[in-house]
PDB file of C-alpha atoms in Angstrom:
ATOM      1  CA  MET A   1      40.415  73.079 -89.245  1.00 87.00           C
ATOM      2  CA  PRO A   2      42.214  69.705 -89.489  1.00 94.00           C
ATOM      3  CA  ARG A   3      40.593  66.802 -87.623  1.00 96.00           C
ATOM      4  CA  VAL A   4      42.292  63.966 -85.760  1.00 97.00           C
ATOM      5  CA  VAL A   5      40.640  60.859 -84.341  1.00 98.00           C
ATOM      6  CA  ILE A   6      42.515  59.212 -81.482  1.00 98.00           C
ATOM      7  CA  ALA A   7      41.504  55.591 -81.034  1.00 98.00           C
ATOM      8  CA  GLY A   8      42.589  54.833 -77.499  1.00 97.00           C
ATOM      9  CA  CYS A   9      42.086  57.942 -75.391  1.00 96.00           C
ATOM     10  CA  GLY A  10      43.899  56.570 -72.356  1.00 95.00           C
ATOM     11  CA  TYR A  11      47.091  57.528 -70.546  1.00 96.00           C
ATOM     12  CA  VAL A  12      49.063  58.556 -73.643  1.00 97.00           C
ATOM     13  CA  GLY A  13      46.052  59.236 -75.859  1.00 98.00           C
ATOM     14  CA  GLN A  14      44.647  61.933 -73.587  1.00 97.00           C
ATOM     15  CA  ALA A  15      47.988  63.731 -73.382  1.00 98.00           C
ATOM     16  CA  THR A  16      48.243  63.550 -77.174  1.00 98.00           C
ATOM     17  CA  ALA A  17      44.698  64.851 -77.642  1.00 98.00           C
ATOM     18  CA  ASP A  18      45.488  67.810 -75.392  1.00 97.00           C
ATOM     19  CA  LEU A  19      48.412  68.797 -77.635  1.00 98.00           C
ATOM     20  CA  PHE A  20      46.263  68.686 -80.763  1.00 98.00           C
ATOM     21  CA  VAL A  21      43.570  70.801 -79.088  1.00 97.00           C
ATOM     22  CA  GLN A  22      46.185  73.368 -78.055  1.00 97.00           C
ATOM     23  CA  ALA A  23      47.386  73.490 -81.668  1.00 97.00           C
ATOM     24  CA  GLY A  24      43.887  74.283 -82.931  1.00 96.00           C
ATOM     25  CA  TRP A  25      42.913  70.873 -84.283  1.00 97.00           C
ATOM     26  CA  ALA A  26      39.429  69.401 -84.095  1.00 97.00           C
ATOM     27  CA  VAL A  27      39.808  66.284 -81.950  1.00 98.00           C
ATOM     28  CA  GLU A  28      37.663  63.221 -81.389  1.00 98.00           C
ATOM     29  CA  GLY A  29      38.658  60.579 -78.874  1.00 98.00           C
ATOM     30  CA  TRP A  30      37.550  56.950 -78.843  1.00 98.00           C
ATOM     31  CA  THR A  31      37.566  54.708 -75.797  1.00 96.00           C
ATOM     32  CA  ALA A  32      36.753  51.036 -75.332  1.00 92.00           C
ATOM     33  CA  SER A  33      33.793  51.525 -72.981  1.00 93.00           C
ATOM     34  CA  THR A  34      30.958  53.921 -72.254  1.00 95.00           C
ATOM     35  CA  ASP A  35      32.257  54.315 -68.697  1.00 96.00           C
ATOM     36  CA  SER A  36      35.647  55.487 -69.983  1.00 94.00           C
ATOM     37  CA  ALA A  37      33.960  57.901 -72.382  1.00 96.00           C
ATOM     38  CA  ALA A  38      31.742  59.281 -69.603  1.00 96.00           C
ATOM     39  CA  ALA A  39      34.785  59.858 -67.396  1.00 95.00           C
ATOM     40  CA  LEU A  40      36.176  62.185 -70.077  1.00 96.00           C
ATOM     41  CA  LYS A  41      33.022  64.233 -70.614  1.00 94.00           C
ATOM     42  CA  SER A  42      34.727  67.370 -69.303  1.00 96.00           C
ATOM     43  CA  LYS A  43      37.354  67.271 -72.042  1.00 96.00           C
ATOM     44  CA  PRO A  44      37.170  70.056 -74.648  1.00 96.00           C
ATOM     45  CA  TYR A  45      36.606  67.504 -77.406  1.00 96.00           C
ATOM     46  CA  ARG A  46      34.123  64.765 -78.186  1.00 96.00           C
ATOM     47  CA  VAL A  47      34.774  61.334 -76.700  1.00 97.00           C
ATOM     48  CA  ARG A  48      32.834  58.275 -77.853  1.00 97.00           C
ATOM     49  CA  ALA A  49      32.868  54.592 -76.943  1.00 97.00           C
ATOM     50  CA  VAL A  50      33.916  52.656 -80.044  1.00 97.00           C
ATOM     51  CA  ASP A  51      35.044  49.032 -80.049  1.00 96.00           C
ATOM     52  CA  ILE A  52      37.763  49.078 -82.702  1.00 97.00           C
ATOM     53  CA  THR A  53      37.932  45.272 -82.698  1.00 97.00           C
ATOM     54  CA  ARG A  54      34.516  45.194 -84.429  1.00 97.00           C
ATOM     55  CA  PRO A  55      34.583  46.497 -88.017  1.00 97.00           C
ATOM     56  CA  GLU A  56      30.885  47.326 -88.020  1.00 97.00           C
ATOM     57  CA  ARG A  57      31.297  49.543 -84.956  1.00 96.00           C
ATOM     58  CA  VAL A  58      34.215  51.399 -86.528  1.00 97.00           C
ATOM     59  CA  ALA A  59      32.256  51.919 -89.756  1.00 97.00           C
ATOM     60  CA  GLU A  60      29.215  53.076 -87.795  1.00 96.00           C
ATOM     61  CA  HIS A  61      31.231  55.847 -86.157  1.00 94.00           C
ATOM     62  CA  ALA A  62      33.189  56.925 -89.231  1.00 94.00           C
ATOM     63  CA  VAL A  63      33.770  60.667 -89.482  1.00 94.00           C
ATOM     64  CA  GLU A  64      35.765  62.932 -91.756  1.00 94.00           C
ATOM     65  CA  ALA A  65      39.336  62.749 -90.465  1.00 96.00           C
ATOM     66  CA  ASP A  66      42.683  63.967 -91.707  1.00 96.00           C
ATOM     67  CA  VAL A  67      44.569  61.843 -89.174  1.00 96.00           C
ATOM     68  CA  MET A  68      43.880  58.583 -87.358  1.00 97.00           C
ATOM     69  CA  ILE A  69      46.065  57.637 -84.397  1.00 98.00           C
ATOM     70  CA  HIS A  70      45.801  54.075 -83.087  1.00 98.00           C
ATOM     71  CA  CYS A  71      47.075  54.123 -79.519  1.00 97.00           C
ATOM     72  CA  ALA A  72      44.525  51.791 -77.952  1.00 96.00           C
ATOM     73  CA  SER A  73      45.693  49.423 -75.237  1.00 92.00           C
ATOM     74  CA  SER A  74      45.073  45.718 -74.818  1.00 90.00           C
ATOM     75  CA  GLY A  75      44.598  46.332 -71.107  1.00 86.00           C
ATOM     76  CA  GLY A  76      47.470  44.028 -70.205  1.00 83.00           C
ATOM     77  CA  GLY A  77      45.817  41.094 -71.936  1.00 87.00           C
ATOM     78  CA  GLY A  78      47.434  38.100 -73.568  1.00 94.00           C
ATOM     79  CA  PRO A  79      47.933  37.205 -77.231  1.00 96.00           C
ATOM     80  CA  ASP A  80      44.212  37.027 -78.027  1.00 96.00           C
ATOM     81  CA  ALA A  81      43.674  40.555 -76.741  1.00 96.00           C
ATOM     82  CA  TYR A  82      46.755  41.752 -78.626  1.00 97.00           C
ATOM     83  CA  ARG A  83      45.470  40.266 -81.863  1.00 97.00           C
ATOM     84  CA  ARG A  84      42.030  41.839 -81.467  1.00 97.00           C
ATOM     85  CA  VAL A  85      43.136  45.307 -80.379  1.00 97.00           C
ATOM     86  CA  TYR A  86      46.377  45.843 -82.273  1.00 98.00           C
ATOM     87  CA  LEU A  87      46.136  43.768 -85.435  1.00 98.00           C
ATOM     88  CA  GLU A  88      42.395  43.589 -86.067  1.00 98.00           C
ATOM     89  CA  GLY A  89      41.964  47.094 -84.676  1.00 98.00           C
ATOM     90  CA  ALA A  90      44.545  48.496 -87.097  1.00 98.00           C
ATOM     91  CA  ARG A  91      42.960  46.609 -89.980  1.00 98.00           C
ATOM     92  CA  ASN A  92      39.480  47.904 -89.147  1.00 98.00           C
ATOM     93  CA  LEU A  93      40.636  51.495 -88.719  1.00 98.00           C
ATOM     94  CA  ARG A  94      42.649  51.434 -91.932  1.00 97.00           C
ATOM     95  CA  ALA A  95      39.718  50.034 -93.900  1.00 97.00           C
ATOM     96  CA  THR A  96      37.353  52.730 -92.622  1.00 97.00           C
ATOM     97  CA  PHE A  97      39.830  55.628 -92.844  1.00 97.00           C
ATOM     98  CA  PRO A  98      41.853  54.757 -95.987  1.00 95.00           C
ATOM     99  CA  ASP A  99      42.727  58.362 -96.833  1.00 94.00           C
ATOM    100  CA  ALA A 100      43.705  59.571 -93.372  1.00 95.00           C
ATOM    101  CA  ALA A 101      47.333  59.851 -92.314  1.00 95.00           C
ATOM    102  CA  PHE A 102      47.734  56.842 -90.031  1.00 96.00           C
ATOM    103  CA  LEU A 103      49.952  56.510 -86.969  1.00 97.00           C
ATOM    104  CA  PHE A 104      50.225  53.261 -85.010  1.00 98.00           C
ATOM    105  CA  THR A 105      51.804  53.093 -81.560  1.00 98.00           C
ATOM    106  CA  SER A 106      53.807  49.910 -81.182  1.00 98.00           C
ATOM    107  CA  SER A 107      56.446  48.943 -78.623  1.00 98.00           C
ATOM    108  CA  THR A 108      60.206  48.616 -78.393  1.00 98.00           C
ATOM    109  CA  SER A 109      59.522  45.140 -76.987  1.00 97.00           C
ATOM    110  CA  VAL A 110      59.662  43.950 -80.613  1.00 98.00           C
ATOM    111  CA  TYR A 111      63.463  44.100 -80.250  1.00 98.00           C
ATOM    112  CA  ALA A 112      64.570  40.805 -78.701  1.00 96.00           C
ATOM    113  CA  GLN A 113      68.288  41.620 -78.413  1.00 97.00           C
ATOM    114  CA  HIS A 114      69.686  40.467 -75.081  1.00 94.00           C
ATOM    115  CA  ALA A 115      73.376  41.410 -74.868  1.00 96.00           C
ATOM    116  CA  GLY A 116      72.932  45.056 -73.859  1.00 97.00           C
ATOM    117  CA  GLU A 117      73.605  46.305 -77.380  1.00 98.00           C
ATOM    118  CA  TRP A 118      72.205  49.488 -78.893  1.00 98.00           C
ATOM    119  CA  VAL A 119      69.295  48.981 -81.285  1.00 98.00           C
ATOM    120  CA  ASP A 120      67.789  51.352 -83.805  1.00 98.00           C
ATOM    121  CA  GLU A 121      65.128  51.133 -86.489  1.00 97.00           C
ATOM    122  CA  LEU A 122      67.452  49.157 -88.786  1.00 97.00           C
ATOM    123  CA  SER A 123      68.152  46.515 -86.134  1.00 98.00           C
ATOM    124  CA  PRO A 124      66.364  43.163 -86.464  1.00 97.00           C
ATOM    125  CA  ALA A 125      62.965  43.220 -84.773  1.00 97.00           C
ATOM    126  CA  GLU A 126      62.327  39.533 -84.261  1.00 97.00           C
ATOM    127  CA  PRO A 127      60.424  39.113 -80.985  1.00 96.00           C
ATOM    128  CA  THR A 128      60.434  35.693 -79.384  1.00 94.00           C
ATOM    129  CA  HIS A 129      57.116  36.123 -77.543  1.00 94.00           C
ATOM    130  CA  GLU A 130      53.766  35.874 -79.289  1.00 97.00           C
ATOM    131  CA  ARG A 131      52.561  39.335 -78.274  1.00 96.00           C
ATOM    132  CA  GLY A 132      55.612  40.871 -79.908  1.00 97.00           C
ATOM    133  CA  ARG A 133      55.050  38.877 -83.086  1.00 97.00           C
ATOM    134  CA  ILE A 134      51.478  40.160 -83.257  1.00 98.00           C
ATOM    135  CA  LEU A 135      52.730  43.732 -82.914  1.00 98.00           C
ATOM    136  CA  ARG A 136      55.152  43.139 -85.771  1.00 98.00           C
ATOM    137  CA  GLU A 137      52.305  41.838 -87.925  1.00 98.00           C
ATOM    138  CA  ALA A 138      50.285  44.944 -87.141  1.00 98.00           C
ATOM    139  CA  GLU A 139      53.287  47.153 -87.917  1.00 98.00           C
ATOM    140  CA  GLU A 140      53.708  45.569 -91.339  1.00 97.00           C
ATOM    141  CA  LEU A 141      50.015  46.068 -92.103  1.00 97.00           C
ATOM    142  CA  VAL A 142      50.328  49.766 -91.256  1.00 97.00           C
ATOM    143  CA  LEU A 143      53.564  50.239 -93.199  1.00 96.00           C
ATOM    144  CA  ALA A 144      52.076  48.526 -96.254  1.00 95.00           C
ATOM    145  CA  THR A 145      49.376  51.210 -96.333  1.00 92.00           C
ATOM    146  CA  ARG A 146      51.825  54.125 -96.024  1.00 92.00           C
ATOM    147  CA  GLY A 147      51.267  54.562 -92.317  1.00 95.00           C
ATOM    148  CA  THR A 148      53.786  55.476 -89.635  1.00 96.00           C
ATOM    149  CA  VAL A 149      54.855  53.298 -86.701  1.00 97.00           C
ATOM    150  CA  ALA A 150      56.019  54.725 -83.369  1.00 98.00           C
ATOM    151  CA  ARG A 151      57.746  52.142 -81.172  1.00 98.00           C
ATOM    152  CA  LEU A 152      57.349  53.384 -77.603  1.00 98.00           C
ATOM    153  CA  ALA A 153      59.704  52.401 -74.795  1.00 98.00           C
ATOM    154  CA  GLY A 154      58.322  51.658 -71.325  1.00 97.00           C
ATOM    155  CA  ILE A 155      56.005  54.532 -70.475  1.00 97.00           C
ATOM    156  CA  ILE A 156      56.435  56.357 -67.198  1.00 98.00           C
ATOM    157  CA  GLY A 157      54.859  59.514 -65.865  1.00 97.00           C
ATOM    158  CA  PRO A 158      52.590  60.859 -63.141  1.00 96.00           C
ATOM    159  CA  GLY A 159      51.009  57.906 -61.383  1.00 94.00           C
ATOM    160  CA  ARG A 160      52.768  55.400 -63.609  1.00 95.00           C
ATOM    161  CA  SER A 161      56.075  53.655 -62.996  1.00 96.00           C
ATOM    162  CA  ALA A 162      56.109  49.916 -62.421  1.00 95.00           C
ATOM    163  CA  LEU A 163      59.677  50.144 -61.120  1.00 96.00           C
ATOM    164  CA  LEU A 164      58.795  52.785 -58.527  1.00 97.00           C
ATOM    165  CA  ARG A 165      55.587  51.018 -57.518  1.00 96.00           C
ATOM    166  CA  LYS A 166      57.379  47.756 -56.880  1.00 96.00           C
ATOM    167  CA  PHE A 167      60.181  49.517 -54.991  1.00 97.00           C
ATOM    168  CA  LEU A 168      57.833  51.380 -52.660  1.00 96.00           C
ATOM    169  CA  ALA A 169      55.669  48.289 -52.109  1.00 96.00           C
ATOM    170  CA  GLY A 170      58.680  46.179 -51.184  1.00 96.00           C
ATOM    171  CA  GLU A 171      58.053  43.878 -54.152  1.00 96.00           C
ATOM    172  CA  ALA A 172      61.165  44.796 -56.145  1.00 96.00           C
ATOM    173  CA  VAL A 173      63.830  42.175 -56.809  1.00 94.00           C
ATOM    174  CA  ARG A 174      67.254  42.675 -58.336  1.00 92.00           C
ATOM    175  CA  ASP A 175      67.735  39.926 -60.875  1.00 86.00           C
ATOM    176  CA  GLY A 176      70.386  37.562 -59.608  1.00 77.00           C
ATOM    177  CA  GLU A 177      70.908  36.132 -63.079  1.00 78.00           C
ATOM    178  CA  GLY A 178      72.348  39.365 -64.456  1.00 86.00           C
ATOM    179  CA  ASP A 179      71.736  43.071 -64.807  1.00 93.00           C
ATOM    180  CA  ARG A 180      69.816  44.516 -67.733  1.00 94.00           C
ATOM    181  CA  PHE A 181      69.079  47.858 -69.336  1.00 97.00           C
ATOM    182  CA  LEU A 182      65.686  49.511 -68.944  1.00 97.00           C
ATOM    183  CA  ASN A 183      64.318  51.803 -71.655  1.00 98.00           C
ATOM    184  CA  HIS A 184      61.799  54.481 -70.703  1.00 98.00           C
ATOM    185  CA  VAL A 185      59.902  57.394 -72.171  1.00 98.00           C
ATOM    186  CA  HIS A 186      57.771  59.893 -70.267  1.00 98.00           C
ATOM    187  CA  ARG A 187      54.087  60.073 -71.128  1.00 98.00           C
ATOM    188  CA  ASP A 188      54.378  63.725 -72.175  1.00 98.00           C
ATOM    189  CA  ASP A 189      57.371  62.965 -74.403  1.00 98.00           C
ATOM    190  CA  SER A 190      55.388  60.146 -76.012  1.00 98.00           C
ATOM    191  CA  ALA A 191      52.553  62.563 -76.746  1.00 98.00           C
ATOM    192  CA  SER A 192      54.882  65.220 -78.146  1.00 98.00           C
ATOM    193  CA  ALA A 193      56.528  62.608 -80.371  1.00 98.00           C
ATOM    194  CA  LEU A 194      53.182  61.510 -81.827  1.00 98.00           C
ATOM    195  CA  PHE A 195      52.205  65.124 -82.459  1.00 97.00           C
ATOM    196  CA  HIS A 196      55.600  65.823 -84.020  1.00 97.00           C
ATOM    197  CA  LEU A 197      55.376  62.826 -86.358  1.00 96.00           C
ATOM    198  CA  ILE A 198      51.905  63.791 -87.552  1.00 95.00           C
ATOM    199  CA  ALA A 199      53.043  67.382 -88.127  1.00 93.00           C
ATOM    200  CA  ARG A 200      55.850  66.071 -90.353  1.00 89.00           C
ATOM    201  CA  VAL A 201      53.487  63.904 -92.374  1.00 86.00           C
ATOM    202  CA  LYS A 202      50.970  66.723 -92.834  1.00 81.00           C
ATOM    203  CA  ALA A 203      53.725  69.139 -93.871  1.00 79.00           C
ATOM    204  CA  ASP A 204      54.781  66.820 -96.700  1.00 76.00           C
ATOM    205  CA  PRO A 205      51.917  64.397 -97.420  1.00 67.00           C
ATOM    206  CA  ASP A 206      53.311  63.248-100.782  1.00 66.00           C
ATOM    207  CA  ARG A 207      56.667  62.059 -99.518  1.00 59.00           C
ATOM    208  CA  THR A 208      57.421  58.369 -99.775  1.00 51.00           C
ATOM    209  CA  PRO A 209      58.249  57.133 -96.279  1.00 52.00           C
ATOM    210  CA  ASP A 210      61.394  55.021 -95.983  1.00 53.00           C
ATOM    211  CA  ARG A 211      60.189  52.367 -93.591  1.00 63.00           C
ATOM    212  CA  ALA A 212      58.476  55.010 -91.469  1.00 93.00           C
ATOM    213  CA  ILE A 213      59.357  53.481 -88.109  1.00 97.00           C
ATOM    214  CA  TYR A 214      60.550  55.622 -85.213  1.00 98.00           C
ATOM    215  CA  ASN A 215      61.742  54.612 -81.764  1.00 98.00           C
ATOM    216  CA  VAL A 216      60.336  56.842 -79.034  1.00 98.00           C
ATOM    217  CA  ALA A 217      62.593  56.668 -75.984  1.00 98.00           C
ATOM    218  CA  ASP A 218      64.616  58.906 -73.724  1.00 98.00           C
ATOM    219  CA  THR A 219      68.307  59.379 -74.435  1.00 98.00           C
ATOM    220  CA  SER A 220      69.773  57.390 -71.548  1.00 98.00           C
ATOM    221  CA  PRO A 221      68.820  53.755 -70.973  1.00 98.00           C
ATOM    222  CA  ILE A 222      69.527  52.857 -67.361  1.00 98.00           C
ATOM    223  CA  LEU A 223      70.658  49.604 -65.787  1.00 97.00           C
ATOM    224  CA  GLN A 224      68.077  48.095 -63.465  1.00 96.00           C
ATOM    225  CA  SER A 225      70.641  48.053 -60.647  1.00 95.00           C
ATOM    226  CA  ALA A 226      71.404  51.743 -61.156  1.00 97.00           C
ATOM    227  CA  ALA A 227      67.708  52.636 -61.123  1.00 98.00           C
ATOM    228  CA  TYR A 228      67.168  50.816 -57.839  1.00 97.00           C
ATOM    229  CA  GLU A 229      70.311  52.356 -56.359  1.00 97.00           C
ATOM    230  CA  TRP A 230      69.036  55.809 -57.283  1.00 98.00           C
ATOM    231  CA  LEU A 231      65.617  55.128 -55.749  1.00 98.00           C
ATOM    232  CA  ALA A 232      67.182  53.663 -52.616  1.00 98.00           C
ATOM    233  CA  GLY A 233      69.280  56.783 -52.167  1.00 97.00           C
ATOM    234  CA  ARG A 234      66.374  59.092 -52.858  1.00 96.00           C
ATOM    235  CA  PHE A 235      64.067  57.418 -50.352  1.00 96.00           C
ATOM    236  CA  ASP A 236      66.805  56.404 -47.901  1.00 97.00           C
ATOM    237  CA  ARG A 237      65.749  52.780 -48.112  1.00 97.00           C
ATOM    238  CA  PRO A 238      67.745  49.575 -48.538  1.00 96.00           C
ATOM    239  CA  LEU A 239      68.302  48.088 -51.951  1.00 96.00           C
ATOM    240  CA  PRO A 240      65.819  45.400 -53.032  1.00 96.00           C
ATOM    241  CA  PRO A 241      67.000  41.838 -52.412  1.00 95.00           C
ATOM    242  CA  VAL A 242      68.735  39.811 -55.081  1.00 92.00           C
ATOM    243  CA  GLY A 243      66.577  37.021 -56.435  1.00 82.00           C
ATOM    244  CA  ARG A 244      64.316  36.031 -59.242  1.00 71.00           C
ATOM    245  CA  SER A 245      61.037  37.822 -59.924  1.00 60.00           C
ATOM    246  CA  SER A 246      57.983  35.590 -59.594  1.00 55.00           C
ATOM    247  CA  THR A 247      56.230  37.408 -62.424  1.00 51.00           C
ATOM    248  CA  GLY A 248      57.217  37.396 -66.085  1.00 51.00           C
ATOM    249  CA  ARG A 249      58.330  40.543 -67.843  1.00 53.00           C
ATOM    250  CA  LYS A 250      55.487  42.042 -69.832  1.00 52.00           C
ATOM    251  CA  ARG A 251      57.893  43.412 -72.442  1.00 48.00           C
ATOM    252  CA  GLY A 252      59.871  40.184 -72.845  1.00 57.00           C
ATOM    253  CA  ASN A 253      63.193  38.922 -71.511  1.00 78.00           C
ATOM    254  CA  SER A 254      65.374  41.259 -73.543  1.00 90.00           C
ATOM    255  CA  ASN A 255      68.338  43.423 -72.615  1.00 95.00           C
ATOM    256  CA  LYS A 256      69.088  46.210 -75.039  1.00 98.00           C
ATOM    257  CA  ARG A 257      69.555  49.963 -75.284  1.00 98.00           C
ATOM    258  CA  VAL A 258      67.017  51.625 -77.564  1.00 98.00           C
ATOM    259  CA  SER A 259      68.203  54.582 -79.635  1.00 98.00           C
ATOM    260  CA  SER A 260      65.793  57.393 -80.516  1.00 98.00           C
ATOM    261  CA  ALA A 261      68.434  59.185 -82.629  1.00 98.00           C
ATOM    262  CA  LYS A 262      66.384  58.873 -85.832  1.00 97.00           C
ATOM    263  CA  LEU A 263      63.423  60.675 -84.285  1.00 97.00           C
ATOM    264  CA  ARG A 264      65.621  63.290 -82.611  1.00 98.00           C
ATOM    265  CA  ALA A 265      67.291  64.003 -85.955  1.00 96.00           C
ATOM    266  CA  THR A 266      63.890  65.199 -87.237  1.00 95.00           C
ATOM    267  CA  GLY A 267      63.715  67.868 -84.537  1.00 96.00           C
ATOM    268  CA  TRP A 268      61.994  66.097 -81.642  1.00 97.00           C
ATOM    269  CA  GLN A 269      63.685  66.291 -78.259  1.00 98.00           C
ATOM    270  CA  PRO A 270      62.438  64.726 -75.012  1.00 98.00           C
ATOM    271  CA  ARG A 271      61.665  67.033 -72.123  1.00 98.00           C
ATOM    272  CA  TYR A 272      62.770  64.234 -69.784  1.00 98.00           C
ATOM    273  CA  PRO A 273      65.932  62.738 -71.334  1.00 98.00           C
ATOM    274  CA  LYS A 274      66.756  60.494 -68.353  1.00 98.00           C
ATOM    275  CA  PHE A 275      64.955  58.253 -65.872  1.00 98.00           C
ATOM    276  CA  GLU A 276      66.269  60.462 -63.065  1.00 98.00           C
ATOM    277  CA  SER A 277      64.964  63.701 -64.596  1.00 98.00           C
ATOM    278  CA  ALA A 278      61.526  62.192 -65.174  1.00 98.00           C
ATOM    279  CA  MET A 279      61.425  61.070 -61.556  1.00 98.00           C
ATOM    280  CA  LEU A 280      62.685  64.339 -60.061  1.00 97.00           C
ATOM    281  CA  GLU A 281      60.709  66.756 -62.219  1.00 97.00           C
ATOM    282  CA  SER A 282      57.440  64.912 -62.767  1.00 97.00           C
ATOM    283  CA  ILE A 283      56.765  61.676 -60.904  1.00 97.00           C
ATOM    284  CA  LEU A 284      58.103  62.199 -57.388  1.00 96.00           C
ATOM    285  CA  PRO A 285      56.584  65.680 -56.967  1.00 93.00           C
ATOM    286  CA  GLN A 286      53.175  64.131 -57.527  1.00 84.00           C
ATOM    287  CA  LEU A 287      53.896  61.580 -54.806  1.00 84.00           C
ATOM    288  CA  ASP A 288      54.903  64.398 -52.450  1.00 71.00           C
ATOM    289  CA  SER A 289      51.720  66.360 -53.171  1.00 68.00           C
ATOM    290  CA  ALA A 290      49.651  63.235 -52.515  1.00 63.00           C
ATOM    291  CA  GLY A 291      51.377  62.728 -49.180  1.00 58.00           C
ATOM    292  CA  ALA A 292      52.999  59.445 -50.239  1.00 53.00           C
TER     293      ALA A 292
END
């Protein structure tokens, strides 16, 4: 039975672990705290609290593993947290699991393009913000050791959509300095992409990856204005006011359309190809059932 360790058993990590369990893999999940591990005690796999930023803790919990997936989160922290979790975490995991197939979840925020152009894996990834530069450094470390990098677009899914949350809370603002494209991927599509990429690697472990980077995004980037117009129509509410957001964008001040054509050409297809389909089929029904 093949074994996968998932370092970062959070929103995406749990969904990914569930897919591996369903496929008959032995799964072990790692979380950042004992409280998080205890909350997952009902899962049909072992969950342990392992601080991947500390090499001695990673080595202490080393197990036999065919696959290591690094999808830990910085918890919304700044550059220091990014460096510890993503860069040092990847380095520690790679040192302890040198023979395991390695998959690192990065972000499409590494693309700094701002003219609404399409970007793919061959496009320059030259982030202007420090967090993005740290991600790029971690990516290069992983690629140098024959690992695979999955660049995830903005993750949405049940209980998670910053755009929807701000709209319903009356905190949304349409940017008066210009419209921009938003790139999303549903949590379940993220998980299926990670599973798909690992299945490809395990099917042909001796292949030489050609810059094994894959964008994970739906097929239809949506303009911010169009997203708010759709939500306004759905909830029969007025459009958000035009202005300037008082908070910075976590994923940088870019404006681009992210292509996932390379990943789709390998056989992966998103269940939720558009923002609207993710909302209608997954996110809004949960709101309705919760009485929101």
